[in-house]
Short mmCIF file of C-alpha atoms in Angstrom, two decimals:
data_model
loop_
_atom_site.label_atom_id
_atom_site.label_comp_id
_atom_site.label_asym_id
_atom_site.label_seq_id
_atom_site.Cartn_x
_atom_site.Cartn_y
_atom_site.Cartn_z
CA UNK A 1 31.13 -13.35 -22.58
CA UNK A 2 28.32 -11.19 -21.21
CA UNK A 3 27.95 -7.62 -22.33
CA UNK A 4 27.74 -4.78 -19.83
CA UNK A 5 24.02 -4.41 -20.60
CA UNK A 6 23.41 -8.13 -19.87
CA UNK A 7 25.33 -7.90 -16.59
CA UNK A 8 23.34 -4.85 -15.50
CA UNK A 9 20.07 -6.58 -16.41
CA UNK A 10 21.11 -9.63 -14.38
CA UNK A 11 21.93 -7.45 -11.36
CA UNK A 12 18.59 -5.65 -11.60
CA UNK A 13 16.69 -8.96 -11.82
CA UNK A 14 18.60 -10.29 -8.79
CA UNK A 15 17.87 -7.14 -6.76
CA UNK A 16 14.18 -7.27 -7.65
CA UNK A 17 13.98 -10.97 -6.80
CA UNK A 18 15.55 -10.30 -3.40
CA UNK A 19 12.91 -7.62 -2.73
CA UNK A 20 10.09 -10.18 -3.03
CA UNK A 21 7.35 -11.25 -5.43
CA UNK A 22 5.57 -7.90 -5.40
CA UNK A 23 8.72 -6.17 -6.60
CA UNK A 24 9.24 -8.70 -9.40
CA UNK A 25 5.70 -8.19 -10.70
CA UNK A 26 6.05 -4.41 -10.45
CA UNK A 27 9.34 -4.43 -12.36
CA UNK A 28 7.78 -6.40 -15.24
CA UNK A 29 4.81 -4.01 -15.34
CA UNK A 30 7.03 -0.91 -15.12
CA UNK A 31 8.52 -1.37 -18.58
CA UNK A 32 5.06 -1.72 -20.17
CA UNK A 33 3.22 1.04 -18.31
CA UNK A 34 2.45 4.46 -19.72
CA UNK A 35 4.10 7.49 -18.17
CA UNK A 36 1.98 8.84 -15.31
CA UNK A 37 0.51 5.46 -14.30
CA UNK A 38 -0.28 4.97 -10.60
CA UNK A 39 -1.67 1.63 -9.40
CA UNK A 40 -2.10 -0.19 -6.12
CA UNK A 41 -0.70 -3.68 -6.52
CA UNK A 42 -1.49 -4.80 -2.97
CA UNK A 43 -3.59 -3.58 -0.04
CA UNK A 44 -3.83 -5.69 3.10
CA UNK A 45 -4.84 -5.09 6.69
CA UNK A 46 -2.37 -6.33 9.27
CA UNK A 47 -1.39 -6.21 12.94
CA UNK A 48 1.83 -4.38 12.20
CA UNK A 49 4.68 -3.71 9.78
CA UNK A 50 8.25 -4.99 10.23
CA UNK A 51 11.07 -4.67 7.71
CA UNK A 52 8.60 -2.94 5.36
CA UNK A 53 6.38 -6.05 5.27
CA UNK A 54 2.95 -6.63 6.88
CA UNK A 55 2.84 -8.66 10.11
CA UNK A 56 -0.14 -11.02 10.50
CA UNK A 57 -1.88 -10.01 7.27
CA UNK A 58 -5.51 -10.98 6.81
CA UNK A 59 -6.12 -11.43 10.56
CA UNK A 60 -9.58 -10.80 12.04
CA UNK A 61 -9.51 -7.19 13.31
CA UNK A 62 -10.78 -6.71 16.85
CA UNK A 63 -11.63 -3.58 18.82
CA UNK A 64 -9.01 -4.41 21.42
CA UNK A 65 -7.07 -1.15 21.74
CA UNK A 66 -4.38 -2.32 19.29
CA UNK A 67 -3.42 -0.82 15.95
CA UNK A 68 -4.90 -1.92 12.64
CA UNK A 69 -2.49 -1.29 9.75
CA UNK A 70 -3.36 -0.69 6.11
CA UNK A 71 -0.30 -1.77 4.14
CA UNK A 72 0.00 -0.74 0.47
CA UNK A 73 2.34 -1.66 -2.34
CA UNK A 74 2.15 0.80 -5.23
CA UNK A 75 3.45 1.30 -8.70
CA UNK A 76 4.00 4.96 -9.62
CA UNK A 77 5.39 5.85 -13.03
CA UNK A 78 4.41 9.47 -12.56
CA UNK A 79 5.51 12.38 -10.43
CA UNK A 80 5.63 12.09 -6.63
CA UNK A 81 2.21 12.75 -5.16
CA UNK A 82 0.13 12.40 -2.05
CA UNK A 83 -2.51 9.75 -1.53
CA UNK A 84 -5.34 10.13 0.94
CA UNK A 85 -6.42 7.13 2.98
CA UNK A 86 -9.82 7.57 4.58
CA UNK A 87 -11.12 5.17 7.21
CA UNK A 88 -14.91 4.99 6.79
CA UNK A 89 -17.19 3.93 9.65
CA UNK A 90 -20.96 3.55 9.21
CA UNK A 91 -20.68 5.21 5.79
CA UNK A 92 -19.01 8.37 7.15
CA UNK A 93 -15.35 9.47 7.12
CA UNK A 94 -13.82 8.70 10.51
CA UNK A 95 -10.10 9.41 10.06
CA UNK A 96 -7.94 10.59 7.14
CA UNK A 97 -4.21 10.12 6.58
CA UNK A 98 -2.13 11.63 3.78
CA UNK A 99 0.86 9.64 2.51
CA UNK A 100 3.50 10.70 0.00
CA UNK A 101 4.22 8.28 -2.83
CA UNK A 102 7.36 8.71 -4.90
CA UNK A 103 8.12 7.56 -8.43
CA UNK A 104 8.93 3.87 -8.15
CA UNK A 105 8.04 0.47 -9.59
CA UNK A 106 7.60 -0.84 -6.03
CA UNK A 107 6.69 1.74 -3.38
CA UNK A 108 5.56 0.49 0.03
CA UNK A 109 3.74 2.58 2.60
CA UNK A 110 1.27 2.14 5.43
CA UNK A 111 -1.03 3.88 7.87
CA UNK A 112 -2.73 2.72 11.03
CA UNK A 113 -5.81 3.25 13.15
CA UNK A 114 -6.04 2.35 16.84
CA UNK A 115 -9.24 0.38 17.44
CA UNK A 116 -10.92 1.22 20.74
CA UNK A 117 -13.53 -0.99 22.42
CA UNK A 118 -16.51 0.87 20.93
CA UNK A 119 -15.21 0.66 17.34
CA UNK A 120 -16.82 -2.63 16.27
CA UNK A 121 -18.83 -3.10 13.10
CA UNK A 122 -18.38 -2.58 9.37
CA UNK A 123 -15.58 -0.32 8.16
CA UNK A 124 -13.96 0.50 4.84
CA UNK A 125 -10.75 2.10 3.69
CA UNK A 126 -10.71 4.37 0.63
CA UNK A 127 -7.50 5.32 -1.16
CA UNK A 128 -7.65 8.44 -3.36
CA UNK A 129 -5.23 10.45 -5.47
CA UNK A 130 -4.55 14.17 -5.10
CA UNK A 131 -7.27 14.88 -7.67
CA UNK A 132 -9.75 12.75 -5.64
CA UNK A 133 -9.75 9.75 -8.00
CA UNK A 134 -10.72 6.59 -6.10
CA UNK A 135 -7.93 4.03 -6.58
CA UNK A 136 -9.29 1.36 -4.25
CA UNK A 137 -11.88 0.79 -1.55
CA UNK A 138 -11.68 -2.21 0.77
CA UNK A 139 -14.29 -3.23 3.36
CA UNK A 140 -13.52 -4.89 6.67
CA UNK A 141 -15.42 -6.03 9.73
CA UNK A 142 -14.08 -5.16 13.19
CA UNK A 143 -15.25 -7.51 15.96
#
């Protein structure tokens, strides 16, 4: 006969598995992480976001008047905080978005930029903490 603790653990594992592979990895890491840890487990560019998942990830971005999404999955074992996403064009900040990230083993959030016809060329996205620590920078080429 299963104990209450074993039943609860089984339910948690089932819920995490239903949330997807990113959630399962985050849950395993959560128990081992130090208090205050904040990590990005996934950053992808996509055409959209539906049901809190990226749509058409890893597509070739085009300056076609449509939105380009930056989709992030995070692991935050610290206090809620704000992250700053800065779209960089030609080495200079072009647009900045601030997103709140709560305490969670699997937090998902996203921001977007509408790409006009004159916005071709090399870009990058920088993700920084409230104290300006660079968590991740990802380049991309807009055609």
